[in-house]
PDB file of C-alpha atoms in Angstrom:
ATOM      1  CA  UNK A  29     -14.633   3.307 -14.869  1.00 39.00           C
ATOM      2  CA  UNK A  30     -14.627   2.051 -12.018  1.00 61.00           C
ATOM      3  CA  UNK A  31     -16.965   1.920  -9.914  1.00 79.00           C
ATOM      4  CA  UNK A  32     -15.091   3.026  -6.152  1.00 85.00           C
ATOM      5  CA  UNK A  33     -17.117   5.050  -3.793  1.00 84.00           C
ATOM      6  CA  UNK A  34     -14.072   8.021  -4.243  1.00 81.00           C
ATOM      7  CA  UNK A  35     -10.945   8.594  -5.777  1.00 78.00           C
ATOM      8  CA  UNK A  36      -7.877   8.849  -4.551  1.00 83.00           C
ATOM      9  CA  UNK A  37      -3.843   8.560  -5.133  1.00 80.00           C
ATOM     10  CA  UNK A  38      -4.259   4.997  -2.748  1.00 88.00           C
ATOM     11  CA  UNK A  39      -7.340   3.918  -5.269  1.00 91.00           C
ATOM     12  CA  UNK A  40      -5.369   4.829  -8.052  1.00 90.00           C
ATOM     13  CA  UNK A  41      -3.477   1.649  -7.923  1.00 95.00           C
ATOM     14  CA  UNK A  42      -6.486  -0.741  -6.472  1.00 96.00           C
ATOM     15  CA  UNK A  43      -6.235  -2.664  -9.618  1.00 96.00           C
ATOM     16  CA  UNK A  44      -2.670  -3.107  -9.802  1.00 97.00           C
ATOM     17  CA  UNK A  45      -2.826  -4.742  -6.307  1.00 98.00           C
ATOM     18  CA  UNK A  46      -5.889  -7.215  -6.980  1.00 98.00           C
ATOM     19  CA  UNK A  47      -3.740  -8.251 -10.264  1.00 98.00           C
ATOM     20  CA  UNK A  48      -0.736  -9.111  -8.288  1.00 98.00           C
ATOM     21  CA  UNK A  49      -3.334 -11.289  -5.605  1.00 98.00           C
ATOM     22  CA  UNK A  50      -2.151 -14.711  -6.357  1.00 97.00           C
ATOM     23  CA  UNK A  51      -5.087 -17.017  -7.364  1.00 95.00           C
ATOM     24  CA  UNK A  52      -3.956 -19.715  -5.016  1.00 96.00           C
ATOM     25  CA  UNK A  53      -3.789 -17.225  -1.660  1.00 98.00           C
ATOM     26  CA  UNK A  54      -6.691 -18.982   0.242  1.00 98.00           C
ATOM     27  CA  UNK A  55      -5.742 -15.382   2.869  1.00 98.00           C
ATOM     28  CA  UNK A  56      -5.059 -12.388   2.934  1.00 98.00           C
ATOM     29  CA  UNK A  57      -3.921  -9.843   4.889  1.00 98.00           C
ATOM     30  CA  UNK A  58      -4.736  -5.850   4.185  1.00 98.00           C
ATOM     31  CA  UNK A  59      -2.535  -3.260   6.514  1.00 98.00           C
ATOM     32  CA  UNK A  60      -3.548   0.350   6.752  1.00 96.00           C
ATOM     33  CA  UNK A  61      -7.457  -0.815   5.845  1.00 95.00           C
ATOM     34  CA  UNK A  62      -8.741   2.192   6.806  1.00 92.00           C
ATOM     35  CA  UNK A  63     -11.898   2.333   5.426  1.00 93.00           C
ATOM     36  CA  UNK A  64     -11.840  -2.065   4.482  1.00 94.00           C
ATOM     37  CA  UNK A  65     -12.697  -0.956   0.067  1.00 95.00           C
ATOM     38  CA  UNK A  66      -9.314  -2.937  -0.770  1.00 96.00           C
ATOM     39  CA  UNK A  67     -10.256  -5.223   1.816  1.00 97.00           C
ATOM     40  CA  UNK A  68     -13.906  -5.611   0.422  1.00 96.00           C
ATOM     41  CA  UNK A  69     -12.177  -5.977  -3.533  1.00 96.00           C
ATOM     42  CA  UNK A  70      -9.945  -8.721  -2.244  1.00 97.00           C
ATOM     43  CA  UNK A  71     -12.825 -11.467  -0.859  1.00 96.00           C
ATOM     44  CA  UNK A  72     -13.186 -14.077  -2.696  1.00 94.00           C
ATOM     45  CA  UNK A  73     -15.174 -17.131  -3.166  1.00 93.00           C
ATOM     46  CA  UNK A  74     -12.280 -19.585  -1.179  1.00 94.00           C
ATOM     47  CA  UNK A  75      -9.938 -16.141   0.861  1.00 97.00           C
ATOM     48  CA  UNK A  76     -10.138 -15.170   3.505  1.00 97.00           C
ATOM     49  CA  UNK A  77      -9.017 -11.660   3.916  1.00 98.00           C
ATOM     50  CA  UNK A  78      -8.722  -9.249   7.467  1.00 98.00           C
ATOM     51  CA  UNK A  79      -8.185  -5.905   7.769  1.00 97.00           C
ATOM     52  CA  UNK A  80      -5.933  -3.868  10.238  1.00 98.00           C
ATOM     53  CA  UNK A  81      -5.022  -0.331  11.225  1.00 96.00           C
ATOM     54  CA  UNK A  82      -3.775   1.193  13.861  1.00 95.00           C
ATOM     55  CA  UNK A  83      -6.231   4.483  13.861  1.00 93.00           C
ATOM     56  CA  UNK A  84      -9.461   3.508  15.651  1.00 92.00           C
ATOM     57  CA  UNK A  85     -11.173   6.126  14.181  1.00 91.00           C
ATOM     58  CA  UNK A  86     -10.700   4.624  10.652  1.00 88.00           C
ATOM     59  CA  UNK A  87     -11.882   1.242  11.928  1.00 90.00           C
ATOM     60  CA  UNK A  88     -15.585   2.924  12.817  1.00 90.00           C
ATOM     61  CA  UNK A  89     -15.734   4.261   8.435  1.00 86.00           C
ATOM     62  CA  UNK A  90     -15.010   0.434   7.551  1.00 87.00           C
ATOM     63  CA  UNK A  91     -17.779  -1.905   6.139  1.00 81.00           C
ATOM     64  CA  UNK A  92     -17.100  -5.746   6.508  1.00 75.00           C
ATOM     65  CA  UNK A  93     -18.057  -8.418   3.298  1.00 82.00           C
ATOM     66  CA  UNK A  94     -18.386 -11.731   3.019  1.00 88.00           C
ATOM     67  CA  UNK A  95     -14.938 -13.433   4.422  1.00 92.00           C
ATOM     68  CA  UNK A  96     -14.114  -9.453   5.836  1.00 97.00           C
ATOM     69  CA  UNK A  97     -13.162  -9.078   9.139  1.00 96.00           C
ATOM     70  CA  UNK A  98     -11.462  -6.540  10.800  1.00 97.00           C
ATOM     71  CA  UNK A  99      -9.232  -5.467  13.602  1.00 96.00           C
ATOM     72  CA  UNK A 100      -7.695  -2.496  15.514  1.00 97.00           C
ATOM     73  CA  UNK A 101      -3.704  -3.846  15.330  1.00 97.00           C
ATOM     74  CA  UNK A 102      -0.080  -2.334  15.074  1.00 97.00           C
ATOM     75  CA  UNK A 103       0.546  -4.667  12.058  1.00 98.00           C
ATOM     76  CA  UNK A 104       4.539  -5.084  13.860  1.00 98.00           C
ATOM     77  CA  UNK A 105       2.660  -6.980  16.739  1.00 97.00           C
ATOM     78  CA  UNK A 106      -0.133  -8.426  15.032  1.00 98.00           C
ATOM     79  CA  UNK A 107       0.013 -11.903  14.792  1.00 97.00           C
ATOM     80  CA  UNK A 108      -0.013 -15.115  12.190  1.00 97.00           C
ATOM     81  CA  UNK A 109       0.986 -15.976   8.422  1.00 98.00           C
ATOM     82  CA  UNK A 110      -1.051 -15.240   5.148  1.00 98.00           C
ATOM     83  CA  UNK A 111      -0.623 -15.413   1.499  1.00 98.00           C
ATOM     84  CA  UNK A 112      -1.385 -12.710  -0.055  1.00 98.00           C
ATOM     85  CA  UNK A 113       0.146  -8.841   1.997  1.00 98.00           C
ATOM     86  CA  UNK A 114      -0.813  -5.908   0.912  1.00 98.00           C
ATOM     87  CA  UNK A 115      -0.216  -2.662   2.659  1.00 98.00           C
ATOM     88  CA  UNK A 116      -1.015   1.025   0.375  1.00 97.00           C
ATOM     89  CA  UNK A 117      -0.222   3.922   2.341  1.00 95.00           C
ATOM     90  CA  UNK A 118       0.475   3.139   5.290  1.00 96.00           C
ATOM     91  CA  UNK A 119       4.628   1.737   5.638  1.00 97.00           C
ATOM     92  CA  UNK A 120       5.587   4.682   5.605  1.00 96.00           C
ATOM     93  CA  UNK A 121       4.556   5.622   9.042  1.00 95.00           C
ATOM     94  CA  UNK A 122       6.812   3.338  10.575  1.00 97.00           C
ATOM     95  CA  UNK A 123      11.019   3.261  11.013  1.00 98.00           C
ATOM     96  CA  UNK A 124      11.109   1.538   8.336  1.00 98.00           C
ATOM     97  CA  UNK A 125      13.497  -1.981   8.314  1.00 98.00           C
ATOM     98  CA  UNK A 126      11.077  -1.986  11.161  1.00 98.00           C
ATOM     99  CA  UNK A 127       8.001  -1.936   8.454  1.00 98.00           C
ATOM    100  CA  UNK A 128       9.838  -3.888   6.329  1.00 98.00           C
ATOM    101  CA  UNK A 129      10.792  -6.521   9.190  1.00 98.00           C
ATOM    102  CA  UNK A 130       7.561  -6.845  10.316  1.00 98.00           C
ATOM    103  CA  UNK A 131       5.387  -6.993   7.161  1.00 98.00           C
ATOM    104  CA  UNK A 132       8.276 -10.349   5.979  1.00 98.00           C
ATOM    105  CA  UNK A 133       6.696 -11.810   8.877  1.00 98.00           C
ATOM    106  CA  UNK A 134       2.813 -11.534   7.815  1.00 98.00           C
ATOM    107  CA  UNK A 135       3.691 -13.045   4.595  1.00 98.00           C
ATOM    108  CA  UNK A 136       3.022 -17.080   4.414  1.00 98.00           C
ATOM    109  CA  UNK A 137       5.455 -20.032   2.835  1.00 98.00           C
ATOM    110  CA  UNK A 138       5.294 -19.227  -1.332  1.00 98.00           C
ATOM    111  CA  UNK A 139       3.407 -16.428   0.005  1.00 98.00           C
ATOM    112  CA  UNK A 140       3.136 -13.563  -1.983  1.00 98.00           C
ATOM    113  CA  UNK A 141       4.036  -8.941  -0.380  1.00 98.00           C
ATOM    114  CA  UNK A 142       2.353  -6.461  -2.542  1.00 98.00           C
ATOM    115  CA  UNK A 143       3.014  -2.301  -0.863  1.00 98.00           C
ATOM    116  CA  UNK A 144       1.860   1.020  -2.246  1.00 98.00           C
ATOM    117  CA  UNK A 145       4.153   2.846  -0.830  1.00 97.00           C
ATOM    118  CA  UNK A 146       5.039   6.533  -0.298  1.00 96.00           C
ATOM    119  CA  UNK A 147       8.506   8.031  -1.067  1.00 93.00           C
ATOM    120  CA  UNK A 148      10.679  11.017   0.662  1.00 91.00           C
ATOM    121  CA  UNK A 149      11.402  13.288  -2.594  1.00 80.00           C
ATOM    122  CA  UNK A 150      14.773  15.416  -3.605  1.00 77.00           C
ATOM    123  CA  UNK A 151      15.269  17.658  -6.664  1.00 74.00           C
ATOM    124  CA  UNK A 152      18.485  16.258  -7.059  1.00 72.00           C
ATOM    125  CA  UNK A 153      17.716  12.897  -6.729  1.00 75.00           C
ATOM    126  CA  UNK A 154      14.253  12.748  -7.862  1.00 71.00           C
ATOM    127  CA  UNK A 155      15.415  14.216 -10.982  1.00 73.00           C
ATOM    128  CA  UNK A 156      14.004  12.137 -13.346  1.00 74.00           C
ATOM    129  CA  UNK A 157      10.498  12.271 -12.162  1.00 68.00           C
ATOM    130  CA  UNK A 158      10.431  16.398 -12.616  1.00 72.00           C
ATOM    131  CA  UNK A 159       9.110  16.156 -16.002  1.00 76.00           C
ATOM    132  CA  UNK A 160       5.356  14.614 -14.695  1.00 70.00           C
ATOM    133  CA  UNK A 161       4.889  16.683 -12.259  1.00 70.00           C
ATOM    134  CA  UNK A 162       2.840  18.836 -14.496  1.00 78.00           C
ATOM    135  CA  UNK A 163       0.973  15.802 -15.366  1.00 71.00           C
ATOM    136  CA  UNK A 164       0.091  14.812 -11.593  1.00 66.00           C
ATOM    137  CA  UNK A 165      -0.707  18.860 -11.195  1.00 68.00           C
ATOM    138  CA  UNK A 166      -3.630  18.133 -14.166  1.00 72.00           C
ATOM    139  CA  UNK A 167      -5.011  14.444 -12.349  1.00 66.00           C
ATOM    140  CA  UNK A 168      -5.300  16.660  -8.710  1.00 64.00           C
ATOM    141  CA  UNK A 169      -7.387  19.467 -10.948  1.00 68.00           C
ATOM    142  CA  UNK A 170      -9.701  16.892 -12.470  1.00 63.00           C
ATOM    143  CA  UNK A 171     -13.246  18.135 -10.762  1.00 58.00           C
ATOM    144  CA  UNK A 172     -14.004  16.934  -6.932  1.00 56.00           C
ATOM    145  CA  UNK A 173     -14.693  13.910  -6.376  1.00 58.00           C
ATOM    146  CA  UNK A 174     -15.303  11.844  -2.809  1.00 53.00           C
ATOM    147  CA  UNK A 175     -11.415  11.350  -2.188  1.00 57.00           C
ATOM    148  CA  UNK A 176     -12.067   7.706   0.418  1.00 59.00           C
ATOM    149  CA  UNK A 177     -11.880   7.897   4.306  1.00 63.00           C
ATOM    150  CA  UNK A 178     -10.623  10.398   6.874  1.00 63.00           C
ATOM    151  CA  UNK A 179      -7.851   8.821   7.775  1.00 62.00           C
ATOM    152  CA  UNK A 180      -4.185  10.907   9.469  1.00 67.00           C
ATOM    153  CA  UNK A 181      -1.401  11.705   7.243  1.00 68.00           C
ATOM    154  CA  UNK A 182       1.657  12.028   7.218  1.00 71.00           C
ATOM    155  CA  UNK A 183       5.169  12.633   5.252  1.00 86.00           C
ATOM    156  CA  UNK A 184       7.072   9.822   4.244  1.00 91.00           C
ATOM    157  CA  UNK A 185      10.920  10.780   5.281  1.00 92.00           C
ATOM    158  CA  UNK A 186      12.798   7.539   3.582  1.00 95.00           C
ATOM    159  CA  UNK A 187      14.104   8.648   0.008  1.00 94.00           C
ATOM    160  CA  UNK A 188      12.678   5.490  -2.816  1.00 94.00           C
ATOM    161  CA  UNK A 189      16.667   5.232  -2.370  1.00 94.00           C
ATOM    162  CA  UNK A 190      16.369   4.040   1.668  1.00 96.00           C
ATOM    163  CA  UNK A 191      13.518   2.082   0.975  1.00 97.00           C
ATOM    164  CA  UNK A 192      16.016  -0.256  -2.453  1.00 97.00           C
ATOM    165  CA  UNK A 193      18.300  -0.489   0.493  1.00 98.00           C
ATOM    166  CA  UNK A 194      16.422  -1.690   2.985  1.00 98.00           C
ATOM    167  CA  UNK A 195      13.928  -3.408   1.092  1.00 98.00           C
ATOM    168  CA  UNK A 196      17.725  -5.293  -0.665  1.00 98.00           C
ATOM    169  CA  UNK A 197      18.322  -7.069   3.396  1.00 98.00           C
ATOM    170  CA  UNK A 198      15.426  -7.523   3.898  1.00 98.00           C
ATOM    171  CA  UNK A 199      13.234  -8.680   1.300  1.00 98.00           C
ATOM    172  CA  UNK A 200      15.991 -10.026  -1.641  1.00 98.00           C
ATOM    173  CA  UNK A 201      14.440  -9.703  -5.060  1.00 98.00           C
ATOM    174  CA  UNK A 202      11.685  -7.121  -4.305  1.00 98.00           C
ATOM    175  CA  UNK A 203      10.897  -5.419  -7.549  1.00 98.00           C
ATOM    176  CA  UNK A 204      10.766  -2.190  -6.344  1.00 98.00           C
ATOM    177  CA  UNK A 205       9.063   0.743  -9.438  1.00 96.00           C
ATOM    178  CA  UNK A 206       8.848   4.783  -9.194  1.00 92.00           C
ATOM    179  CA  UNK A 207       4.938   5.369  -9.491  1.00 90.00           C
ATOM    180  CA  UNK A 208       2.076   8.561 -10.065  1.00 78.00           C
ATOM    181  CA  UNK A 209       1.395  10.993  -7.576  1.00 72.00           C
ATOM    182  CA  UNK A 210       4.090  10.303  -5.607  1.00 78.00           C
ATOM    183  CA  UNK A 211       3.568   6.383  -4.686  1.00 90.00           C
ATOM    184  CA  UNK A 212       6.575   3.229  -5.803  1.00 96.00           C
ATOM    185  CA  UNK A 213       5.308  -0.082  -5.510  1.00 98.00           C
ATOM    186  CA  UNK A 214       7.086  -3.245  -3.748  1.00 98.00           C
ATOM    187  CA  UNK A 215       6.455  -6.695  -4.758  1.00 98.00           C
ATOM    188  CA  UNK A 216       8.511 -10.026  -3.478  1.00 98.00           C
ATOM    189  CA  UNK A 217       6.894 -13.061  -3.261  1.00 98.00           C
ATOM    190  CA  UNK A 218       9.067 -15.456  -0.166  1.00 98.00           C
ATOM    191  CA  UNK A 219      10.046 -18.492  -0.987  1.00 96.00           C
ATOM    192  CA  UNK A 220       8.458 -21.152  -0.094  1.00 92.00           C
TER     193      UNK A 220
END
């Protein structure tokens, strides 16, 4: 059972993100960090973590830990290169190609990018996903629990095919998988 102070469709993927963090990563960047929950989890002895969010109100909810600092910033303009970069429910807030290019730039040579994103579902293109809807609705109807910080929401505009096509051009070799809870995961390792 998670010891998180809340659960939502994004925190559900924190274990996956933590498992993908290279043990050798000495620096990490959490894009769209919100209240800093994932950034704090990424902080391990010897790893410095930066959490950035463009929303000042979201950052007011952030609390730090040793080795974690927060900055208000748009990741498309942020400077630096990190051994591990995460972006959870952040990429669909910006134009896809622009966002993927910015994330690529932030990953240091030999580093890893892990994205948990949202895609625009369409009944025809995503028909294989439709049988999972009862499971998703059942999870959403579990007894109420805290759902996390109040952050800006935006519906995705890019389909999974759009995302795969852009990632193939911008992040060659990226692995993308559709997941439950209207999410996909993208994992990419930048060549050294």
